PDB file of C-alpha atoms in Angstrom:
ATOM      1  CA  ASP B   1     -28.942 -10.626 -18.554  1.00 69.00           C
ATOM      2  CA  VAL B   2     -26.732 -11.618 -15.892  1.00 68.00           C
ATOM      3  CA  LYS B   3     -27.106 -10.181 -12.979  1.00 89.00           C
ATOM      4  CA  VAL B   4     -24.959 -10.086  -9.487  1.00 95.00           C
ATOM      5  CA  THR B   5     -26.516  -8.482  -6.342  1.00 95.00           C
ATOM      6  CA  GLN B   6     -25.675  -7.158  -3.176  1.00 95.00           C
ATOM      7  CA  SER B   7     -27.751  -7.540   0.180  1.00 90.00           C
ATOM      8  CA  SER B   8     -26.892  -3.539   0.704  1.00 91.00           C
ATOM      9  CA  ARG B   9     -26.107  -0.605  -1.122  1.00 93.00           C
ATOM     10  CA  TYR B  10     -24.686   1.299   2.161  1.00 96.00           C
ATOM     11  CA  LEU B  11     -24.126   0.094   6.045  1.00 96.00           C
ATOM     12  CA  VAL B  12     -23.480   2.002   7.935  1.00 97.00           C
ATOM     13  CA  LYS B  13     -22.575  -0.233  11.976  1.00 97.00           C
ATOM     14  CA  ARG B  14     -20.086   0.242  15.246  1.00 97.00           C
ATOM     15  CA  THR B  15     -17.072  -1.100  15.895  1.00 98.00           C
ATOM     16  CA  GLY B  16     -17.854  -4.397  17.534  1.00 97.00           C
ATOM     17  CA  GLU B  17     -20.695  -5.736  15.709  1.00 97.00           C
ATOM     18  CA  LYS B  18     -20.794  -8.363  13.466  1.00 97.00           C
ATOM     19  CA  VAL B  19     -21.223  -7.408   9.465  1.00 97.00           C
ATOM     20  CA  PHE B  20     -23.218  -9.995   7.127  1.00 97.00           C
ATOM     21  CA  LEU B  21     -22.552  -9.187   3.480  1.00 97.00           C
ATOM     22  CA  GLU B  22     -24.797 -10.766   1.142  1.00 97.00           C
ATOM     23  CA  CYS B  23     -23.743 -12.003  -2.347  1.00 97.00           C
ATOM     24  CA  VAL B  24     -25.974 -13.839  -5.160  1.00 97.00           C
ATOM     25  CA  GLN B  25     -25.407 -14.900  -8.578  1.00 96.00           C
ATOM     26  CA  ASP B  26     -27.940 -15.832 -11.024  1.00 94.00           C
ATOM     27  CA  MET B  27     -25.676 -17.234 -13.177  1.00 90.00           C
ATOM     28  CA  ASP B  28     -25.009 -20.571 -12.159  1.00 91.00           C
ATOM     29  CA  HIS B  29     -21.022 -19.843 -11.811  1.00 92.00           C
ATOM     30  CA  GLU B  30     -18.724 -22.194  -9.668  1.00 90.00           C
ATOM     31  CA  ASN B  31     -16.450 -18.793  -8.611  1.00 93.00           C
ATOM     32  CA  MET B  32     -17.677 -16.191  -6.787  1.00 95.00           C
ATOM     33  CA  PHE B  33     -14.794 -13.337  -4.798  1.00 96.00           C
ATOM     34  CA  TRP B  34     -14.983 -10.737  -2.179  1.00 98.00           C
ATOM     35  CA  TYR B  35     -12.755  -7.458  -2.350  1.00 97.00           C
ATOM     36  CA  ARG B  36     -12.641  -4.514  -0.902  1.00 97.00           C
ATOM     37  CA  GLN B  37     -11.856  -0.896  -3.218  1.00 95.00           C
ATOM     38  CA  ASP B  38      -9.827   1.472  -1.321  1.00 93.00           C
ATOM     39  CA  PRO B  39      -9.325   5.211  -2.857  1.00 88.00           C
ATOM     40  CA  GLY B  40      -5.775   5.012  -4.740  1.00 84.00           C
ATOM     41  CA  LEU B  41      -5.792   1.267  -4.149  1.00 86.00           C
ATOM     42  CA  GLY B  42      -6.498  -1.575  -6.708  1.00 83.00           C
ATOM     43  CA  LEU B  43      -8.912  -3.948  -6.327  1.00 92.00           C
ATOM     44  CA  ARG B  44      -7.841  -6.602  -3.205  1.00 94.00           C
ATOM     45  CA  LEU B  45      -9.178 -10.446  -2.939  1.00 95.00           C
ATOM     46  CA  ILE B  46     -10.729 -11.089   0.718  1.00 97.00           C
ATOM     47  CA  TYR B  47     -11.633 -14.753  -0.655  1.00 97.00           C
ATOM     48  CA  PHE B  48     -12.540 -16.726  -3.303  1.00 95.00           C
ATOM     49  CA  SER B  49     -15.087 -19.605  -3.649  1.00 95.00           C
ATOM     50  CA  TYR B  50     -14.458 -22.028  -6.674  1.00 91.00           C
ATOM     51  CA  ASP B  51     -17.641 -24.552  -5.136  1.00 90.00           C
ATOM     52  CA  VAL B  52     -20.169 -24.928  -2.634  1.00 92.00           C
ATOM     53  CA  LYS B  53     -18.694 -25.175   0.992  1.00 90.00           C
ATOM     54  CA  MET B  54     -15.064 -24.403   0.033  1.00 92.00           C
ATOM     55  CA  LYS B  55     -13.696 -21.200   0.296  1.00 94.00           C
ATOM     56  CA  GLU B  56     -10.058 -20.152  -0.224  1.00 94.00           C
ATOM     57  CA  LYS B  57      -7.971 -17.272   1.403  1.00 95.00           C
ATOM     58  CA  GLY B  58      -6.912 -13.924  -0.870  1.00 94.00           C
ATOM     59  CA  ASP B  59      -4.556 -11.288  -0.169  1.00 91.00           C
ATOM     60  CA  ILE B  60      -6.154  -9.173   2.913  1.00 96.00           C
ATOM     61  CA  PRO B  61      -8.584 -12.791   5.231  1.00 97.00           C
ATOM     62  CA  GLU B  62      -7.704 -10.402   8.101  1.00 96.00           C
ATOM     63  CA  GLY B  63     -10.486  -9.770  10.087  1.00 96.00           C
ATOM     64  CA  TYR B  64     -13.366 -11.575   7.580  1.00 98.00           C
ATOM     65  CA  SER B  65     -14.998 -15.060   7.202  1.00 97.00           C
ATOM     66  CA  VAL B  66     -16.822 -16.592   3.877  1.00 97.00           C
ATOM     67  CA  SER B  67     -19.803 -19.050   3.989  1.00 97.00           C
ATOM     68  CA  ARG B  68     -21.106 -20.812   0.534  1.00 96.00           C
ATOM     69  CA  GLU B  69     -23.978 -22.791   1.310  1.00 95.00           C
ATOM     70  CA  LYS B  70     -25.437 -22.898  -1.913  1.00 95.00           C
ATOM     71  CA  LYS B  71     -24.097 -22.072  -5.193  1.00 94.00           C
ATOM     72  CA  GLU B  72     -25.263 -19.126  -6.000  1.00 96.00           C
ATOM     73  CA  ARG B  73     -24.955 -16.991  -2.964  1.00 97.00           C
ATOM     74  CA  PHE B  74     -21.575 -16.037  -1.118  1.00 97.00           C
ATOM     75  CA  SER B  75     -21.310 -13.931   2.510  1.00 97.00           C
ATOM     76  CA  LEU B  76     -18.525 -11.901   3.225  1.00 98.00           C
ATOM     77  CA  ILE B  77     -19.102 -11.699   7.740  1.00 98.00           C
ATOM     78  CA  LEU B  78     -17.456  -9.724   9.442  1.00 97.00           C
ATOM     79  CA  GLU B  79     -16.686 -11.293  12.883  1.00 94.00           C
ATOM     80  CA  SER B  80     -16.208  -7.657  15.078  1.00 97.00           C
ATOM     81  CA  ALA B  81     -16.062  -4.848  12.402  1.00 97.00           C
ATOM     82  CA  SER B  82     -13.224  -1.872  12.703  1.00 97.00           C
ATOM     83  CA  THR B  83     -13.082   1.762  12.081  1.00 97.00           C
ATOM     84  CA  ASN B  84     -10.298   0.420   9.117  1.00 96.00           C
ATOM     85  CA  GLN B  85     -12.369  -2.409   7.568  1.00 98.00           C
ATOM     86  CA  THR B  86     -14.645   1.209   6.694  1.00 97.00           C
ATOM     87  CA  SER B  87     -14.984   0.513   2.459  1.00 97.00           C
ATOM     88  CA  MET B  88     -16.516  -0.526  -0.592  1.00 96.00           C
ATOM     89  CA  TYR B  89     -17.680  -3.737  -1.347  1.00 97.00           C
ATOM     90  CA  LEU B  90     -17.276  -5.869  -4.161  1.00 97.00           C
ATOM     91  CA  CYS B  91     -18.641  -8.841  -4.535  1.00 97.00           C
ATOM     92  CA  ALA B  92     -18.508 -11.001  -8.201  1.00 96.00           C
ATOM     93  CA  SER B  93     -18.642 -14.225 -10.364  1.00 95.00           C
ATOM     94  CA  THR B  94     -16.773 -15.911 -13.342  1.00 92.00           C
ATOM     95  CA  ALA B  95     -17.718 -18.855 -14.834  1.00 86.00           C
ATOM     96  CA  THR B  96     -14.585 -20.176 -15.238  1.00 79.00           C
ATOM     97  CA  ALA B  97     -12.771 -22.440 -13.014  1.00 72.00           C
ATOM     98  CA  ASP B  98      -8.469 -20.159 -14.917  1.00 75.00           C
ATOM     99  CA  ASN B  99     -10.261 -16.567 -14.226  1.00 77.00           C
ATOM    100  CA  THR B 100      -9.747 -16.290 -17.964  1.00 80.00           C
ATOM    101  CA  ASP B 101     -13.634 -15.163 -18.054  1.00 81.00           C
ATOM    102  CA  THR B 102     -15.209 -11.982 -17.554  1.00 88.00           C
ATOM    103  CA  GLN B 103     -15.348 -10.953 -13.620  1.00 91.00           C
ATOM    104  CA  TYR B 104     -19.405 -10.405 -13.322  1.00 93.00           C
ATOM    105  CA  PHE B 105     -19.512  -7.731 -10.525  1.00 95.00           C
ATOM    106  CA  GLY B 106     -22.292  -6.601  -8.479  1.00 95.00           C
ATOM    107  CA  PRO B 107     -22.947  -2.739  -7.581  1.00 93.00           C
ATOM    108  CA  GLY B 108     -21.386  -3.137  -3.870  1.00 95.00           C
ATOM    109  CA  THR B 109     -21.671  -2.055  -0.179  1.00 96.00           C
ATOM    110  CA  ARG B 110     -20.672   0.811   0.752  1.00 96.00           C
ATOM    111  CA  LEU B 111     -19.587  -0.319   4.569  1.00 97.00           C
ATOM    112  CA  THR B 112     -19.050   2.919   6.727  1.00 97.00           C
ATOM    113  CA  VAL B 113     -17.872   1.534  11.091  1.00 97.00           C
ATOM    114  CA  LEU B 114     -18.167   3.851  13.483  1.00 97.00           C
TER     115      LEU B 114
ATOM    116  CA  GLY N   1       6.435  -8.518  -6.402  1.00 73.00           C
ATOM    117  CA  GLN N   2       3.500  -7.933  -8.200  1.00 84.00           C
ATOM    118  CA  ASN N   3       3.085  -4.978  -9.325  1.00 90.00           C
ATOM    119  CA  ILE N   4       0.962  -2.732 -11.792  1.00 95.00           C
ATOM    120  CA  ASP N   5       0.680   0.673 -13.071  1.00 96.00           C
ATOM    121  CA  GLN N   6      -1.421   3.003 -14.230  1.00 96.00           C
ATOM    122  CA  PRO N   7      -1.034   6.747 -14.131  1.00 97.00           C
ATOM    123  CA  THR N   8      -3.873   7.974 -11.120  1.00 96.00           C
ATOM    124  CA  GLU N   9      -5.509  11.142 -13.344  1.00 97.00           C
ATOM    125  CA  MET N  10      -6.282  11.842 -17.422  1.00 98.00           C
ATOM    126  CA  THR N  11      -8.416  14.815 -18.589  1.00 98.00           C
ATOM    127  CA  ALA N  12      -9.031  14.855 -22.291  1.00 97.00           C
ATOM    128  CA  THR N  13     -11.826  16.851 -24.411  1.00 97.00           C
ATOM    129  CA  GLU N  14     -15.084  15.584 -25.786  1.00 97.00           C
ATOM    130  CA  GLY N  15     -14.652  14.200 -29.217  1.00 97.00           C
ATOM    131  CA  ALA N  16     -11.020  13.534 -28.710  1.00 97.00           C
ATOM    132  CA  ILE N  17      -8.679  10.741 -28.379  1.00 98.00           C
ATOM    133  CA  VAL N  18      -7.269   9.269 -24.979  1.00 98.00           C
ATOM    134  CA  GLN N  19      -4.611   6.696 -24.732  1.00 98.00           C
ATOM    135  CA  ILE N  20      -4.300   5.469 -21.163  1.00 98.00           C
ATOM    136  CA  ASN N  21      -1.392   2.852 -20.719  1.00 98.00           C
ATOM    137  CA  CYS N  22      -0.920   0.165 -18.007  1.00 98.00           C
ATOM    138  CA  THR N  23       2.457  -1.841 -16.714  1.00 98.00           C
ATOM    139  CA  TYR N  24       3.210  -4.749 -15.261  1.00 97.00           C
ATOM    140  CA  GLN N  25       5.552  -6.413 -12.803  1.00 95.00           C
ATOM    141  CA  THR N  26       3.803  -9.873 -11.794  1.00 93.00           C
ATOM    142  CA  SER N  27       4.773 -12.953 -11.719  1.00 89.00           C
ATOM    143  CA  GLY N  28       3.839 -15.184 -15.159  1.00 92.00           C
ATOM    144  CA  PHE N  29       1.086 -14.094 -17.106  1.00 94.00           C
ATOM    145  CA  ASN N  30      -2.115 -15.500 -18.434  1.00 94.00           C
ATOM    146  CA  GLY N  31      -3.644 -12.330 -19.718  1.00 95.00           C
ATOM    147  CA  LEU N  32      -4.480  -8.359 -19.296  1.00 97.00           C
ATOM    148  CA  PHE N  33      -8.123  -7.076 -18.523  1.00 96.00           C
ATOM    149  CA  TRP N  34      -9.551  -3.551 -18.952  1.00 97.00           C
ATOM    150  CA  TYR N  35     -12.471  -2.894 -17.239  1.00 97.00           C
ATOM    151  CA  GLN N  36     -14.149   0.077 -16.072  1.00 97.00           C
ATOM    152  CA  GLN N  37     -15.898   1.873 -13.444  1.00 96.00           C
ATOM    153  CA  HIS N  38     -18.683   4.762 -13.337  1.00 95.00           C
ATOM    154  CA  ALA N  39     -17.699   6.057  -9.797  1.00 91.00           C
ATOM    155  CA  GLY N  40     -20.510   4.432  -7.523  1.00 87.00           C
ATOM    156  CA  GLU N  41     -20.377   1.321  -9.964  1.00 90.00           C
ATOM    157  CA  ALA N  42     -19.836  -2.201 -10.125  1.00 91.00           C
ATOM    158  CA  PRO N  43     -16.522  -2.879 -12.635  1.00 94.00           C
ATOM    159  CA  THR N  44     -17.850  -3.577 -16.088  1.00 95.00           C
ATOM    160  CA  PHE N  45     -15.334  -5.460 -18.641  1.00 94.00           C
ATOM    161  CA  LEU N  46     -14.279  -3.798 -22.007  1.00 96.00           C
ATOM    162  CA  SER N  47     -11.045  -6.598 -22.837  1.00 96.00           C
ATOM    163  CA  TYR N  48      -8.816  -9.104 -22.634  1.00 95.00           C
ATOM    164  CA  ASN N  49      -5.777  -9.520 -24.215  1.00 96.00           C
ATOM    165  CA  VAL N  50      -3.551 -12.768 -23.715  1.00 95.00           C
ATOM    166  CA  LEU N  51      -1.634 -12.417 -27.667  1.00 96.00           C
ATOM    167  CA  ASP N  52       1.019  -9.423 -28.336  1.00 97.00           C
ATOM    168  CA  GLY N  53      -1.551  -7.080 -31.004  1.00 97.00           C
ATOM    169  CA  LEU N  54      -4.261  -4.822 -30.481  1.00 97.00           C
ATOM    170  CA  GLU N  55      -7.676  -5.397 -30.763  1.00 95.00           C
ATOM    171  CA  GLU N  56     -10.449  -2.526 -31.835  1.00 95.00           C
ATOM    172  CA  LYS N  57     -14.010  -2.876 -29.916  1.00 92.00           C
ATOM    173  CA  GLY N  58     -15.741   0.298 -31.627  1.00 94.00           C
ATOM    174  CA  ARG N  59     -14.339   3.275 -30.394  1.00 96.00           C
ATOM    175  CA  PHE N  60     -12.941   1.378 -27.769  1.00 97.00           C
ATOM    176  CA  SER N  61      -9.217  -0.717 -28.419  1.00 97.00           C
ATOM    177  CA  SER N  62      -6.751  -2.134 -26.245  1.00 98.00           C
ATOM    178  CA  PHE N  63      -3.165  -3.175 -27.069  1.00 98.00           C
ATOM    179  CA  LEU N  64      -0.366  -5.625 -25.417  1.00 98.00           C
ATOM    180  CA  SER N  65       3.433  -6.008 -25.433  1.00 98.00           C
ATOM    181  CA  ARG N  66       4.668  -9.333 -23.205  1.00 97.00           C
ATOM    182  CA  SER N  67       7.855  -8.024 -23.902  1.00 96.00           C
ATOM    183  CA  LYS N  68       7.809  -5.276 -22.890  1.00 96.00           C
ATOM    184  CA  GLY N  69       5.250  -5.715 -19.885  1.00 96.00           C
ATOM    185  CA  TYR N  70       2.378  -3.207 -21.332  1.00 97.00           C
ATOM    186  CA  SER N  71      -0.707  -2.502 -22.544  1.00 98.00           C
ATOM    187  CA  TYR N  72      -3.127   0.790 -23.445  1.00 98.00           C
ATOM    188  CA  LEU N  73      -6.266   1.407 -24.176  1.00 98.00           C
ATOM    189  CA  LEU N  74      -7.140   3.767 -26.135  1.00 98.00           C
ATOM    190  CA  LEU N  75     -10.444   5.694 -27.241  1.00 98.00           C
ATOM    191  CA  LYS N  76     -11.444   7.298 -29.688  1.00 97.00           C
ATOM    192  CA  GLU N  77     -14.202  10.137 -30.452  1.00 97.00           C
ATOM    193  CA  LEU N  78     -14.249  10.939 -26.925  1.00 97.00           C
ATOM    194  CA  GLN N  79     -18.368  10.639 -25.345  1.00 97.00           C
ATOM    195  CA  MET N  80     -18.805  12.666 -21.901  1.00 97.00           C
ATOM    196  CA  LYS N  81     -20.023   9.150 -20.807  1.00 97.00           C
ATOM    197  CA  ASP N  82     -16.553   8.209 -20.962  1.00 97.00           C
ATOM    198  CA  SER N  83     -15.751   9.725 -17.940  1.00 98.00           C
ATOM    199  CA  ALA N  84     -15.162   7.591 -15.679  1.00 97.00           C
ATOM    200  CA  SER N  85     -12.401   4.919 -14.302  1.00 97.00           C
ATOM    201  CA  TYR N  86     -10.275   2.263 -16.281  1.00 98.00           C
ATOM    202  CA  LEU N  87      -8.920  -0.464 -14.268  1.00 97.00           C
ATOM    203  CA  CYS N  88      -6.110  -2.558 -15.522  1.00 97.00           C
ATOM    204  CA  ALA N  89      -6.113  -6.380 -14.270  1.00 96.00           C
ATOM    205  CA  VAL N  90      -3.382  -8.700 -14.886  1.00 95.00           C
ATOM    206  CA  LEU N  91      -3.944 -12.671 -14.674  1.00 93.00           C
ATOM    207  CA  ASP N  92      -0.689 -14.199 -12.745  1.00 90.00           C
ATOM    208  CA  SER N  93       0.790 -17.597 -13.581  1.00 90.00           C
ATOM    209  CA  ASN N  94      -1.067 -19.045 -10.625  1.00 86.00           C
ATOM    210  CA  TYR N  95      -4.294 -17.367 -12.421  1.00 86.00           C
ATOM    211  CA  GLN N  96      -5.273 -14.137 -10.357  1.00 88.00           C
ATOM    212  CA  LEU N  97      -6.040 -11.745 -11.404  1.00 90.00           C
ATOM    213  CA  ILE N  98      -3.636  -8.087  -9.979  1.00 92.00           C
ATOM    214  CA  TRP N  99      -5.603  -4.962 -10.474  1.00 94.00           C
ATOM    215  CA  GLY N 100      -3.689  -2.037 -11.158  1.00 94.00           C
ATOM    216  CA  ALA N 101      -5.068   1.337  -8.857  1.00 94.00           C
ATOM    217  CA  GLY N 102      -7.366   2.474 -11.007  1.00 95.00           C
ATOM    218  CA  THR N 103      -7.071   5.490 -13.691  1.00 97.00           C
ATOM    219  CA  LYS N 104      -9.861   8.379 -13.247  1.00 97.00           C
ATOM    220  CA  LEU N 105     -10.295   9.781 -16.414  1.00 98.00           C
ATOM    221  CA  ILE N 106     -12.118  13.111 -17.082  1.00 98.00           C
ATOM    222  CA  ILE N 107     -13.805  14.763 -20.088  1.00 97.00           C
ATOM    223  CA  LYS N 108     -14.128  18.170 -21.065  1.00 96.00           C
ATOM    224  CA  PRO N 109     -16.678  19.822 -23.351  1.00 94.00           C
TER     225      PRO N 109
END
């Protein structure tokens, strides 16, 4: 059974803290994604990666960075958390480079920045 | 700009049929996905349409008309467990996914 896991389900941080969100997939997928999901808005792509050490900006990369040192692991970093980064963060992976395959999602991390 | 429109919320009765519409304006088209997302959980794949027509999978069917920029998800014999949000997403000309805001479906007994 395919699996995408995220390091935390719930996280509370203070403004200015550095935050690490980790995502691990066990399907040997090349492609991994970080989204944020806010009420009334669609999933918004923050960053994605098509290979180890490779990263591409999505639609809303400001305030975020990523790291992909190993194929199975994709980390999202908030260098200095702000209250407008309070959101649900979803990691996903997919087998095909053209995204025509199913995206498999992790359970999500609900981040609150105080 | 690119845009996906879905109703924000719909209500239906257990055992009935409901149709959730999705219209899109995107730069190119390489397929349309439907995902189901229960509250507090991750989205899960329901269907992928790239050609016009209706595809049926058990109680769920998905329809696509590329010329009209329109799709719908049809749920039959509704069950309480179908209460969830349904997300429409379009693959654009760059093979990037554009997501709708989702439709929250409430099922009443």
